[in-house]
Amino acid sequence: MNARTFVGGMIASGVILGVGAGVGTAAHQLTVSSVSTGGSATGTAAGNGSSGASSSGASSSGVDGTYTGASASTRFGDVQVQVTVSGGRITDVTALHLTDADGRSVQISNRAAPILRDEVLSAQSANVQMVSGATYTSEAYLTSLQSALDQAGM
Amino acid sequence: MRWTFGTMGTVASILTEGDVAPLLRARVETIFEGYDQIFSLYRRESPLAAIARGELHLADAPDVVRDEYARAVRWRARTHGWFDPHRPDGVLDLSGTIKAVAMARAAEALAGDEARGVVSVGGDLLAIGGWQGRAGVADPADRGRLLADVDLGRRAALATSGSAERGDHIWSRAGSTDVLQATVRGHDIVTADVVATALVAAGTTEMDDLLESFDVDALVVTDAGMFASPGWPRPRASADLSPTSARG
């Protein structure tokens, strides 16, 4: 799933703050501060909730420009979306880049990919001090690498 | 120091950079023993065993039993049923979450004493105090070998579930699974343990759906090869491994 599909899904579920017509009916104030591209008026709109729509001109075509929506919470933390309106229609949606609490780039997708055995064993594997494995029983522990490490550590 | 003790039908192995006072060690062992006395299906006097025999109603069980049941049921919902404390034979089995809960409590006790190290119980690991060591993942085909190794930072929990030596441990509503082993690295041990269990139970057809639902890294061994999620460390990219492969 790429960023646009993800964000498209969020719009479909009404999570993203709506800009212009038809996205919702809650009466939120649009705060127009700075700006961008052409059209009859431009502005940056920020809402105070995770869903909602322009309170003015709900039946009109909306104001052209680029808008940054309110943050929406996802499993990664908060995501902000930038929406471009042109000719009264949303013409582009971009998920703004975020890093998570670990400082890693937020991946929109967590799908698993095939890998080779040797790709995931590093040069530091000789320094492993604790092993995770499906060692449920005491008997299985006795023949495990963990047991050897524990005995060596004593 | 490193100390081991039996609990919950398996072995706990705890490694710390400094010494842990005997009183604190006893407290840690008591934490596990306490949960085992209540939740073990192998101890005749435990409330869970009594519930399994039909001699005790869940509604009459100690509060902790009902609370842990509620926790397990929430996880069943989050994993779309692939983690399920209800066995096919009708027995309520909370061992899947209880081990992780006990590990978390033990880690809290050790961290409170400013210990740094890692707690390992039945194949699950939980690093404490910012442990900088290296954790390995066992090869399901050879318990003496490593499949992978990782660091544990903020993602301090590493849980592995497997179908190879499970016996009755992981039952699946699908009946069988093509996942031999799943290892999950995450921010907390209960999440990592539940997701690893669910990945094994669900099989590869549900793998991506499960991984998309949780902020974890995973290494999954299937009967058709291995898979890893984007955040799982790949210290040696495949391009570096094959001397004869064409590059670029």
mmCIF file of C-alpha atoms in Angstrom:
data_model
loop_
_atom_site.group_PDB
_atom_site.id
_atom_site.type_symbol
_atom_site.label_atom_id
_atom_site.label_comp_id
_atom_site.label_asym_id
_atom_site.label_seq_id
_atom_site.Cartn_x
_atom_site.Cartn_y
_atom_site.Cartn_z
ATOM 1 C CA MET A 1 0.000 0.000 0.000
ATOM 2 C CA ASN A 2 1.542 3.319 -0.939
ATOM 3 C CA ALA A 3 1.084 6.612 0.806
ATOM 4 C CA ARG A 4 -1.682 7.765 -1.507
ATOM 5 C CA THR A 5 -3.711 4.624 -1.094
ATOM 6 C CA PHE A 6 -3.302 4.814 2.642
ATOM 7 C CA VAL A 7 -4.394 8.404 2.720
ATOM 8 C CA GLY A 8 -7.212 7.689 0.301
ATOM 9 C CA GLY A 9 -8.405 5.130 2.784
ATOM 10 C CA MET A 10 -8.278 7.672 5.548
ATOM 11 C CA ILE A 11 -10.349 10.114 3.544
ATOM 12 C CA ALA A 12 -12.869 7.446 2.789
ATOM 13 C CA SER A 13 -13.241 6.801 6.448
ATOM 14 C CA GLY A 14 -13.755 10.460 7.140
ATOM 15 C CA VAL A 15 -10.681 10.782 9.235
ATOM 16 C CA ILE A 16 -9.023 13.576 7.337
ATOM 17 C CA LEU A 17 -10.211 17.061 7.881
ATOM 18 C CA GLY A 18 -12.264 17.874 4.854
ATOM 19 C CA VAL A 19 -11.644 20.807 2.656
ATOM 20 C CA GLY A 20 -14.383 22.086 0.434
ATOM 21 C CA ALA A 21 -17.531 20.330 -0.448
ATOM 22 C CA GLY A 22 -19.116 17.234 0.757
ATOM 23 C CA VAL A 23 -16.664 15.774 3.180
ATOM 24 C CA GLY A 24 -18.567 16.282 6.349
ATOM 25 C CA THR A 25 -21.016 18.499 7.989
ATOM 26 C CA ALA A 26 -19.449 19.477 11.269
ATOM 27 C CA ALA A 27 -19.095 23.183 11.616
ATOM 28 C CA HIS A 28 -15.427 23.772 12.220
ATOM 29 C CA GLN A 29 -13.671 27.036 11.875
ATOM 30 C CA LEU A 30 -11.098 27.232 9.141
ATOM 31 C CA THR A 31 -8.077 29.200 10.163
ATOM 32 C CA VAL A 32 -6.495 30.771 7.152
ATOM 33 C CA SER A 33 -2.905 31.619 7.769
ATOM 34 C CA SER A 34 -0.356 31.215 5.046
ATOM 35 C CA VAL A 35 -0.502 29.977 1.604
ATOM 36 C CA SER A 36 0.230 28.525 -1.623
ATOM 37 C CA THR A 37 -0.897 28.089 -5.148
ATOM 38 C CA GLY A 38 -3.300 29.904 -7.412
ATOM 39 C CA GLY A 39 -7.015 30.083 -7.465
ATOM 40 C CA SER A 40 -9.261 32.761 -6.249
ATOM 41 C CA ALA A 41 -8.078 32.543 -2.700
ATOM 42 C CA THR A 42 -5.559 30.451 -0.954
ATOM 43 C CA GLY A 43 -4.912 29.464 2.578
ATOM 44 C CA THR A 44 -3.650 26.929 5.005
ATOM 45 C CA ALA A 45 -6.469 25.453 6.939
ATOM 46 C CA ALA A 46 -6.109 23.698 10.233
ATOM 47 C CA GLY A 47 -9.008 22.081 11.976
ATOM 48 C CA ASN A 48 -9.535 21.094 15.520
ATOM 49 C CA GLY A 49 -10.600 17.548 15.114
ATOM 50 C CA SER A 50 -10.001 14.488 13.111
ATOM 51 C CA SER A 51 -12.942 14.947 10.851
ATOM 52 C CA GLY A 52 -14.999 17.830 9.708
ATOM 53 C CA ALA A 53 -15.503 20.181 6.885
ATOM 54 C CA SER A 54 -15.446 23.777 5.978
ATOM 55 C CA SER A 55 -18.292 25.521 7.680
ATOM 56 C CA SER A 56 -18.709 27.967 4.918
ATOM 57 C CA GLY A 57 -19.761 27.144 1.443
ATOM 58 C CA ALA A 58 -20.421 23.513 2.101
ATOM 59 C CA SER A 59 -22.289 23.347 -1.114
ATOM 60 C CA SER A 60 -19.808 25.398 -3.052
ATOM 61 C CA SER A 61 -16.740 24.121 -4.810
ATOM 62 C CA GLY A 62 -14.330 25.124 -2.057
ATOM 63 C CA VAL A 63 -11.301 27.356 -2.078
ATOM 64 C CA ASP A 64 -8.375 26.369 -4.253
ATOM 65 C CA GLY A 65 -5.053 25.941 -2.575
ATOM 66 C CA THR A 66 -2.948 23.614 -0.512
ATOM 67 C CA TYR A 67 -4.118 22.725 2.944
ATOM 68 C CA THR A 68 -2.537 20.885 5.806
ATOM 69 C CA GLY A 69 -5.093 18.945 7.729
ATOM 70 C CA ALA A 70 -5.296 18.159 11.370
ATOM 71 C CA SER A 71 -3.278 15.274 12.670
ATOM 72 C CA ALA A 72 -4.961 11.929 12.584
ATOM 73 C CA SER A 73 -3.823 9.147 14.839
ATOM 74 C CA THR A 74 -2.651 5.886 13.371
ATOM 75 C CA ARG A 75 -0.797 2.938 14.782
ATOM 76 C CA PHE A 76 2.420 4.805 14.024
ATOM 77 C CA GLY A 77 1.454 7.924 15.904
ATOM 78 C CA ASP A 78 0.070 11.059 14.333
ATOM 79 C CA VAL A 79 -0.026 11.576 10.612
ATOM 80 C CA GLN A 80 -0.668 14.853 8.905
ATOM 81 C CA VAL A 81 -2.015 15.128 5.425
ATOM 82 C CA GLN A 82 -1.583 17.859 2.873
ATOM 83 C CA VAL A 83 -4.373 18.320 0.410
ATOM 84 C CA THR A 84 -4.387 20.330 -2.798
ATOM 85 C CA VAL A 85 -7.654 21.720 -4.040
ATOM 86 C CA SER A 86 -7.955 22.914 -7.586
ATOM 87 C CA GLY A 87 -11.082 23.857 -9.465
ATOM 88 C CA GLY A 88 -13.089 22.894 -6.454
ATOM 89 C CA ARG A 89 -11.774 19.349 -6.373
ATOM 90 C CA ILE A 90 -9.130 17.627 -4.333
ATOM 91 C CA THR A 91 -6.405 17.007 -6.847
ATOM 92 C CA ASP A 92 -3.626 15.742 -4.682
ATOM 93 C CA VAL A 93 -3.109 14.263 -1.283
ATOM 94 C CA THR A 94 0.222 13.782 0.378
ATOM 95 C CA ALA A 95 1.024 12.183 3.707
ATOM 96 C CA LEU A 96 3.644 14.389 5.301
ATOM 97 C CA HIS A 97 6.776 12.590 6.297
ATOM 98 C CA LEU A 98 7.034 11.671 9.943
ATOM 99 C CA THR A 99 9.401 9.803 12.151
ATOM 100 C CA ASP A 100 8.236 7.609 14.965
ATOM 101 C CA ALA A 101 9.391 7.641 18.579
ATOM 102 C CA ASP A 102 12.461 5.618 17.639
ATOM 103 C CA GLY A 103 13.474 8.232 15.088
ATOM 104 C CA ARG A 104 12.798 5.880 12.202
ATOM 105 C CA SER A 105 10.967 6.932 9.110
ATOM 106 C CA VAL A 106 7.391 5.885 9.414
ATOM 107 C CA GLN A 107 6.670 3.087 7.043
ATOM 108 C CA ILE A 108 3.194 3.129 5.750
ATOM 109 C CA SER A 109 3.423 -0.570 5.077
ATOM 110 C CA ASN A 110 4.689 -3.296 7.360
ATOM 111 C CA ARG A 111 4.359 -6.124 4.871
ATOM 112 C CA ALA A 112 6.911 -8.905 5.089
ATOM 113 C CA ALA A 113 9.250 -9.561 2.178
ATOM 114 C CA PRO A 114 11.165 -12.740 1.367
ATOM 115 C CA ILE A 115 14.711 -12.767 2.664
ATOM 116 C CA LEU A 116 17.634 -15.078 2.611
ATOM 117 C CA ARG A 117 18.844 -16.766 5.734
ATOM 118 C CA ASP A 118 22.258 -15.100 5.569
ATOM 119 C CA GLU A 119 20.839 -11.586 5.323
ATOM 120 C CA VAL A 120 19.676 -11.514 8.912
ATOM 121 C CA LEU A 121 22.724 -12.931 10.657
ATOM 122 C CA SER A 122 25.247 -10.211 11.352
ATOM 123 C CA ALA A 123 28.966 -10.259 12.026
ATOM 124 C CA GLN A 124 28.100 -9.534 15.649
ATOM 125 C CA SER A 125 26.152 -12.743 16.077
ATOM 126 C CA ALA A 126 29.110 -14.266 17.894
ATOM 127 C CA ASN A 127 28.364 -11.748 20.671
ATOM 128 C CA VAL A 128 24.806 -12.900 21.248
ATOM 129 C CA GLN A 129 24.147 -13.316 24.962
ATOM 130 C CA MET A 130 20.482 -14.265 24.951
ATOM 131 C CA VAL A 131 18.449 -16.274 22.471
ATOM 132 C CA SER A 132 14.775 -16.108 21.598
ATOM 133 C CA GLY A 133 13.349 -19.382 20.453
ATOM 134 C CA ALA A 134 10.314 -21.559 20.660
ATOM 135 C CA THR A 135 11.719 -23.318 23.693
ATOM 136 C CA TYR A 136 8.621 -24.113 25.632
ATOM 137 C CA THR A 137 9.727 -26.970 27.785
ATOM 138 C CA SER A 138 12.470 -27.473 30.338
ATOM 139 C CA GLU A 139 13.658 -30.468 28.318
ATOM 140 C CA ALA A 140 14.007 -28.443 25.141
ATOM 141 C CA TYR A 141 15.939 -25.796 27.052
ATOM 142 C CA LEU A 142 18.612 -28.324 27.971
ATOM 143 C CA THR A 143 19.568 -28.849 24.347
ATOM 144 C CA SER A 144 19.282 -25.209 23.369
ATOM 145 C CA LEU A 145 21.891 -22.613 22.587
ATOM 146 C CA GLN A 146 20.476 -20.556 25.446
ATOM 147 C CA SER A 147 21.393 -23.308 27.870
ATOM 148 C CA ALA A 148 24.952 -23.316 26.579
ATOM 149 C CA LEU A 149 25.148 -19.536 26.948
ATOM 150 C CA ASP A 150 23.802 -19.723 30.474
ATOM 151 C CA GLN A 151 26.331 -22.365 31.448
ATOM 152 C CA ALA A 152 29.185 -20.453 29.875
ATOM 153 C CA GLY A 153 28.052 -17.333 31.691
ATOM 154 C CA MET A 154 28.173 -18.963 35.054
ATOM 155 C CA MET B 1 25.273 -11.955 36.767
ATOM 156 C CA ARG B 2 23.240 -14.685 35.182
ATOM 157 C CA TRP B 3 20.718 -16.805 37.007
ATOM 158 C CA THR B 4 18.228 -19.407 35.915
ATOM 159 C CA PHE B 5 15.231 -21.020 37.568
ATOM 160 C CA GLY B 6 12.344 -23.201 36.549
ATOM 161 C CA THR B 7 8.913 -21.679 36.263
ATOM 162 C CA MET B 8 5.720 -22.096 34.260
ATOM 163 C CA GLY B 9 6.925 -25.402 32.860
ATOM 164 C CA THR B 10 9.952 -23.783 31.288
ATOM 165 C CA VAL B 11 13.180 -22.059 32.274
ATOM 166 C CA ALA B 12 13.733 -18.414 33.120
ATOM 167 C CA SER B 13 17.186 -17.067 32.402
ATOM 168 C CA ILE B 14 18.061 -13.580 33.631
ATOM 169 C CA LEU B 15 21.223 -11.719 32.704
ATOM 170 C CA THR B 16 22.182 -8.469 34.370
ATOM 171 C CA GLU B 17 25.243 -6.287 34.110
ATOM 172 C CA GLY B 18 25.657 -5.991 37.861
ATOM 173 C CA ASP B 19 24.682 -8.268 40.693
ATOM 174 C CA VAL B 20 21.107 -8.583 41.793
ATOM 175 C CA ALA B 21 20.654 -8.852 45.539
ATOM 176 C CA PRO B 22 19.248 -12.154 46.828
ATOM 177 C CA LEU B 23 16.126 -10.454 48.133
ATOM 178 C CA LEU B 24 15.329 -9.002 44.707
ATOM 179 C CA ARG B 25 16.065 -12.310 43.017
ATOM 180 C CA ALA B 26 13.633 -13.977 45.395
ATOM 181 C CA ARG B 27 11.058 -11.317 44.609
ATOM 182 C CA VAL B 28 11.436 -11.903 40.881
ATOM 183 C CA GLU B 29 11.049 -15.650 41.318
ATOM 184 C CA THR B 30 8.005 -15.057 43.494
ATOM 185 C CA ILE B 31 6.398 -12.961 40.779
ATOM 186 C CA PHE B 32 6.525 -15.907 38.408
ATOM 187 C CA GLU B 33 5.521 -18.394 41.075
ATOM 188 C CA GLY B 34 2.540 -16.258 42.012
ATOM 189 C CA TYR B 35 1.186 -16.161 38.477
ATOM 190 C CA ASP B 36 1.889 -19.851 38.011
ATOM 191 C CA GLN B 37 -0.037 -20.778 41.154
ATOM 192 C CA ILE B 38 -3.115 -19.035 39.821
ATOM 193 C CA PHE B 39 -2.934 -19.696 36.099
ATOM 194 C CA SER B 40 -1.192 -23.028 35.608
ATOM 195 C CA LEU B 41 -3.370 -25.752 34.139
ATOM 196 C CA TYR B 42 -0.866 -28.268 35.425
ATOM 197 C CA ARG B 43 -1.411 -27.418 39.084
ATOM 198 C CA ARG B 44 -4.503 -29.063 40.416
ATOM 199 C CA GLU B 45 -5.238 -26.375 42.952
ATOM 200 C CA SER B 46 -5.020 -23.448 40.588
ATOM 201 C CA PRO B 47 -8.200 -21.507 39.774
ATOM 202 C CA LEU B 48 -7.586 -22.082 36.051
ATOM 203 C CA ALA B 49 -7.410 -25.847 36.567
ATOM 204 C CA ALA B 50 -10.589 -25.704 38.638
ATOM 205 C CA ILE B 51 -12.308 -23.739 35.880
ATOM 206 C CA ALA B 52 -11.148 -26.306 33.336
ATOM 207 C CA ARG B 53 -12.675 -29.087 35.444
ATOM 208 C CA GLY B 54 -15.933 -27.174 35.670
ATOM 209 C CA GLU B 55 -15.597 -26.813 39.432
ATOM 210 C CA LEU B 56 -15.236 -23.048 39.412
ATOM 211 C CA HIS B 57 -17.071 -20.460 37.393
ATOM 212 C CA LEU B 58 -15.066 -17.672 35.862
ATOM 213 C CA ALA B 59 -17.433 -15.233 37.566
ATOM 214 C CA ASP B 60 -16.411 -16.642 40.958
ATOM 215 C CA ALA B 61 -12.710 -16.694 40.229
ATOM 216 C CA PRO B 62 -10.287 -14.186 41.772
ATOM 217 C CA ASP B 63 -10.333 -10.731 40.232
ATOM 218 C CA VAL B 64 -6.935 -11.232 38.643
ATOM 219 C CA VAL B 65 -8.288 -14.207 36.712
ATOM 220 C CA ARG B 66 -11.175 -12.208 35.319
ATOM 221 C CA ASP B 67 -8.886 -9.278 34.522
ATOM 222 C CA GLU B 68 -6.440 -11.492 32.679
ATOM 223 C CA TYR B 69 -9.276 -13.202 30.853
ATOM 224 C CA ALA B 70 -10.494 -9.783 29.721
ATOM 225 C CA ARG B 71 -6.991 -8.919 28.533
ATOM 226 C CA ALA B 72 -6.730 -12.137 26.526
ATOM 227 C CA VAL B 73 -10.137 -11.590 24.953
ATOM 228 C CA ARG B 74 -9.159 -8.073 23.893
ATOM 229 C CA TRP B 75 -6.138 -9.576 22.182
ATOM 230 C CA ARG B 76 -8.354 -12.115 20.489
ATOM 231 C CA ALA B 77 -10.336 -9.251 19.003
ATOM 232 C CA ARG B 78 -7.256 -7.335 17.935
ATOM 233 C CA THR B 79 -5.808 -10.356 16.166
ATOM 234 C CA HIS B 80 -9.114 -11.255 14.521
ATOM 235 C CA GLY B 81 -9.286 -14.409 16.565
ATOM 236 C CA TRP B 82 -5.876 -15.752 15.634
ATOM 237 C CA PHE B 83 -4.774 -15.393 19.233
ATOM 238 C CA ASP B 84 -7.389 -17.151 21.302
ATOM 239 C CA PRO B 85 -7.314 -18.256 24.935
ATOM 240 C CA HIS B 86 -10.134 -20.713 24.269
ATOM 241 C CA ARG B 87 -8.775 -24.081 23.257
ATOM 242 C CA PRO B 88 -10.627 -26.241 20.759
ATOM 243 C CA ASP B 89 -11.454 -28.633 23.596
ATOM 244 C CA GLY B 90 -13.150 -25.828 25.491
ATOM 245 C CA VAL B 91 -10.453 -25.296 28.080
ATOM 246 C CA LEU B 92 -9.568 -21.708 28.905
ATOM 247 C CA ASP B 93 -5.803 -21.356 28.645
ATOM 248 C CA LEU B 94 -4.260 -18.016 29.575
ATOM 249 C CA SER B 95 -0.647 -19.169 29.503
ATOM 250 C CA GLY B 96 -0.102 -17.213 26.289
ATOM 251 C CA THR B 97 -0.473 -13.832 27.938
ATOM 252 C CA ILE B 98 0.367 -14.698 31.543
ATOM 253 C CA LYS B 99 3.993 -15.511 30.803
ATOM 254 C CA ALA B 100 4.446 -12.128 29.161
ATOM 255 C CA VAL B 101 2.607 -10.303 31.940
ATOM 256 C CA ALA B 102 4.848 -11.943 34.523
ATOM 257 C CA MET B 103 7.930 -11.014 32.506
ATOM 258 C CA ALA B 104 6.816 -7.405 32.381
ATOM 259 C CA ARG B 105 6.287 -7.337 36.163
ATOM 260 C CA ALA B 106 9.654 -8.970 36.777
ATOM 261 C CA ALA B 107 11.346 -6.474 34.470
ATOM 262 C CA GLU B 108 9.691 -3.617 36.347
ATOM 263 C CA ALA B 109 11.028 -4.960 39.633
ATOM 264 C CA LEU B 110 14.533 -5.247 38.233
ATOM 265 C CA ALA B 111 14.435 -1.897 36.464
ATOM 266 C CA GLY B 112 13.269 -0.320 39.702
ATOM 267 C CA ASP B 113 16.550 -1.437 41.170
ATOM 268 C CA GLU B 114 18.268 0.137 38.158
ATOM 269 C CA ALA B 115 19.337 -3.171 36.769
ATOM 270 C CA ARG B 116 20.351 -3.391 33.138
ATOM 271 C CA GLY B 117 20.121 -6.645 31.289
ATOM 272 C CA VAL B 118 17.606 -9.010 29.810
ATOM 273 C CA VAL B 119 14.952 -11.375 31.125
ATOM 274 C CA SER B 120 14.286 -14.519 29.136
ATOM 275 C CA VAL B 121 11.451 -16.940 29.840
ATOM 276 C CA GLY B 122 10.423 -19.808 27.624
ATOM 277 C CA GLY B 123 11.994 -18.283 24.562
ATOM 278 C CA ASP B 124 10.757 -14.707 25.016
ATOM 279 C CA LEU B 125 13.176 -11.898 25.836
ATOM 280 C CA LEU B 126 12.656 -8.533 27.472
ATOM 281 C CA ALA B 127 15.542 -6.106 27.774
ATOM 282 C CA ILE B 128 15.680 -3.736 30.742
ATOM 283 C CA GLY B 129 17.474 -0.519 31.552
ATOM 284 C CA GLY B 130 18.650 0.072 27.994
ATOM 285 C CA TRP B 131 20.617 -3.117 27.587
ATOM 286 C CA GLN B 132 23.064 -2.777 24.709
ATOM 287 C CA GLY B 133 23.676 -6.447 24.124
ATOM 288 C CA ARG B 134 22.889 -8.640 21.171
ATOM 289 C CA ALA B 135 19.890 -10.975 21.087
ATOM 290 C CA GLY B 136 19.690 -14.027 18.871
ATOM 291 C CA VAL B 137 16.858 -15.913 17.246
ATOM 292 C CA ALA B 138 17.086 -19.686 17.373
ATOM 293 C CA ASP B 139 16.916 -21.787 14.242
ATOM 294 C CA PRO B 140 13.743 -23.886 14.507
ATOM 295 C CA ALA B 141 15.460 -26.700 12.630
ATOM 296 C CA ASP B 142 18.451 -26.754 14.967
ATOM 297 C CA ARG B 143 18.119 -25.432 18.513
ATOM 298 C CA GLY B 144 21.843 -25.028 18.812
ATOM 299 C CA ARG B 145 22.079 -22.636 15.869
ATOM 300 C CA LEU B 146 21.167 -19.017 15.309
ATOM 301 C CA LEU B 147 18.934 -17.814 12.533
ATOM 302 C CA ALA B 148 19.330 -14.110 13.175
ATOM 303 C CA ASP B 149 20.557 -11.547 15.663
ATOM 304 C CA VAL B 150 19.215 -8.128 16.579
ATOM 305 C CA ASP B 151 19.638 -5.223 18.957
ATOM 306 C CA LEU B 152 16.957 -4.405 21.507
ATOM 307 C CA GLY B 153 16.561 -0.686 22.022
ATOM 308 C CA ARG B 154 13.184 0.905 22.598
ATOM 309 C CA ARG B 155 11.850 -2.223 20.962
ATOM 310 C CA ALA B 156 12.959 -4.144 24.000
ATOM 311 C CA ALA B 157 10.744 -7.184 23.603
ATOM 312 C CA LEU B 158 11.528 -10.201 21.433
ATOM 313 C CA ALA B 159 9.069 -13.093 21.348
ATOM 314 C CA THR B 160 9.237 -16.299 19.347
ATOM 315 C CA SER B 161 6.439 -18.752 18.747
ATOM 316 C CA GLY B 162 6.741 -21.941 16.835
ATOM 317 C CA SER B 163 4.688 -24.829 15.599
ATOM 318 C CA ALA B 164 7.556 -27.295 15.414
ATOM 319 C CA GLU B 165 7.709 -28.370 19.029
ATOM 320 C CA ARG B 166 4.483 -26.972 20.246
ATOM 321 C CA GLY B 167 2.507 -29.994 21.166
ATOM 322 C CA ASP B 168 -0.814 -28.480 22.090
ATOM 323 C CA HIS B 169 0.484 -25.012 22.708
ATOM 324 C CA ILE B 170 -0.629 -23.273 19.570
ATOM 325 C CA TRP B 171 -3.942 -24.376 18.237
ATOM 326 C CA SER B 172 -5.369 -22.796 15.174
ATOM 327 C CA ARG B 173 -8.853 -22.523 13.840
ATOM 328 C CA ALA B 174 -7.327 -23.212 10.449
ATOM 329 C CA GLY B 175 -6.162 -26.590 11.718
ATOM 330 C CA SER B 176 -2.678 -26.417 10.356
ATOM 331 C CA THR B 177 -0.222 -23.676 9.492
ATOM 332 C CA ASP B 178 2.608 -23.126 7.034
ATOM 333 C CA VAL B 179 4.461 -20.929 9.515
ATOM 334 C CA LEU B 180 7.131 -22.856 11.373
ATOM 335 C CA GLN B 181 8.257 -20.013 13.586
ATOM 336 C CA ALA B 182 7.539 -16.329 14.048
ATOM 337 C CA THR B 183 9.712 -13.889 15.960
ATOM 338 C CA VAL B 184 8.351 -10.478 16.804
ATOM 339 C CA ARG B 185 10.288 -7.481 18.104
ATOM 340 C CA GLY B 186 8.240 -4.725 19.680
ATOM 341 C CA HIS B 187 7.844 -2.151 22.399
ATOM 342 C CA ASP B 188 6.194 -4.471 24.913
ATOM 343 C CA ILE B 189 6.387 -8.164 25.585
ATOM 344 C CA VAL B 190 2.661 -8.897 25.702
ATOM 345 C CA THR B 191 2.137 -7.441 22.223
ATOM 346 C CA ALA B 192 5.197 -9.226 20.846
ATOM 347 C CA ASP B 193 4.169 -12.553 22.335
ATOM 348 C CA VAL B 194 0.554 -12.342 21.188
ATOM 349 C CA VAL B 195 1.457 -11.275 17.658
ATOM 350 C CA ALA B 196 4.072 -14.028 17.362
ATOM 351 C CA THR B 197 1.480 -16.567 18.460
ATOM 352 C CA ALA B 198 -1.102 -15.178 16.064
ATOM 353 C CA LEU B 199 1.357 -15.232 13.142
ATOM 354 C CA VAL B 200 1.985 -18.935 13.661
ATOM 355 C CA ALA B 201 -1.667 -19.773 14.111
ATOM 356 C CA ALA B 202 -2.846 -17.737 11.139
ATOM 357 C CA GLY B 203 -0.312 -18.851 8.542
ATOM 358 C CA THR B 204 1.153 -16.842 5.681
ATOM 359 C CA THR B 205 -2.161 -15.807 4.154
ATOM 360 C CA GLU B 206 -2.832 -13.565 7.153
ATOM 361 C CA MET B 207 0.757 -12.515 7.762
ATOM 362 C CA ASP B 208 0.627 -9.098 6.106
ATOM 363 C CA ASP B 209 -2.734 -8.265 7.611
ATOM 364 C CA LEU B 210 -1.422 -9.008 11.090
ATOM 365 C CA LEU B 211 1.806 -7.111 10.547
ATOM 366 C CA GLU B 212 -0.053 -4.050 9.278
ATOM 367 C CA SER B 213 -2.070 -3.992 12.469
ATOM 368 C CA PHE B 214 0.774 -3.672 14.952
ATOM 369 C CA ASP B 215 3.864 -1.549 15.290
ATOM 370 C CA VAL B 216 6.270 -4.478 15.373
ATOM 371 C CA ASP B 217 9.111 -6.017 13.408
ATOM 372 C CA ALA B 218 8.868 -9.655 12.480
ATOM 373 C CA LEU B 219 10.914 -12.546 11.158
ATOM 374 C CA VAL B 220 8.751 -15.398 9.926
ATOM 375 C CA VAL B 221 9.992 -18.843 8.982
ATOM 376 C CA THR B 222 7.653 -20.717 6.653
ATOM 377 C CA ASP B 223 7.813 -24.000 4.859
ATOM 378 C CA ALA B 224 8.656 -22.010 1.734
ATOM 379 C CA GLY B 225 11.396 -19.796 3.128
ATOM 380 C CA MET B 226 11.800 -16.792 5.403
ATOM 381 C CA PHE B 227 10.095 -13.423 5.442
ATOM 382 C CA ALA B 228 10.960 -10.239 7.299
ATOM 383 C CA SER B 229 9.046 -7.010 7.812
ATOM 384 C CA PRO B 230 10.652 -3.710 6.693
ATOM 385 C CA GLY B 231 11.915 -2.853 10.178
ATOM 386 C CA TRP B 232 13.614 -6.165 10.812
ATOM 387 C CA PRO B 233 17.387 -5.530 10.638
ATOM 388 C CA ARG B 234 19.138 -6.753 7.518
ATOM 389 C CA PRO B 235 22.813 -6.354 8.324
ATOM 390 C CA ARG B 236 23.837 -8.179 5.159
ATOM 391 C CA ALA B 237 21.875 -7.271 2.076
ATOM 392 C CA SER B 238 21.571 -10.078 -0.437
ATOM 393 C CA ALA B 239 23.636 -8.170 -3.000
ATOM 394 C CA ASP B 240 26.621 -8.462 -0.702
ATOM 395 C CA LEU B 241 26.310 -12.192 -0.278
ATOM 396 C CA SER B 242 26.616 -13.566 -3.768
ATOM 397 C CA PRO B 243 30.040 -12.977 -5.282
ATOM 398 C CA THR B 244 28.859 -13.754 -8.775
ATOM 399 C CA SER B 245 25.606 -11.811 -8.802
ATOM 400 C CA ALA B 246 25.339 -8.983 -11.258
ATOM 401 C CA ARG B 247 24.928 -5.648 -9.580
ATOM 402 C CA GLY B 248 22.869 -2.654 -10.521
#
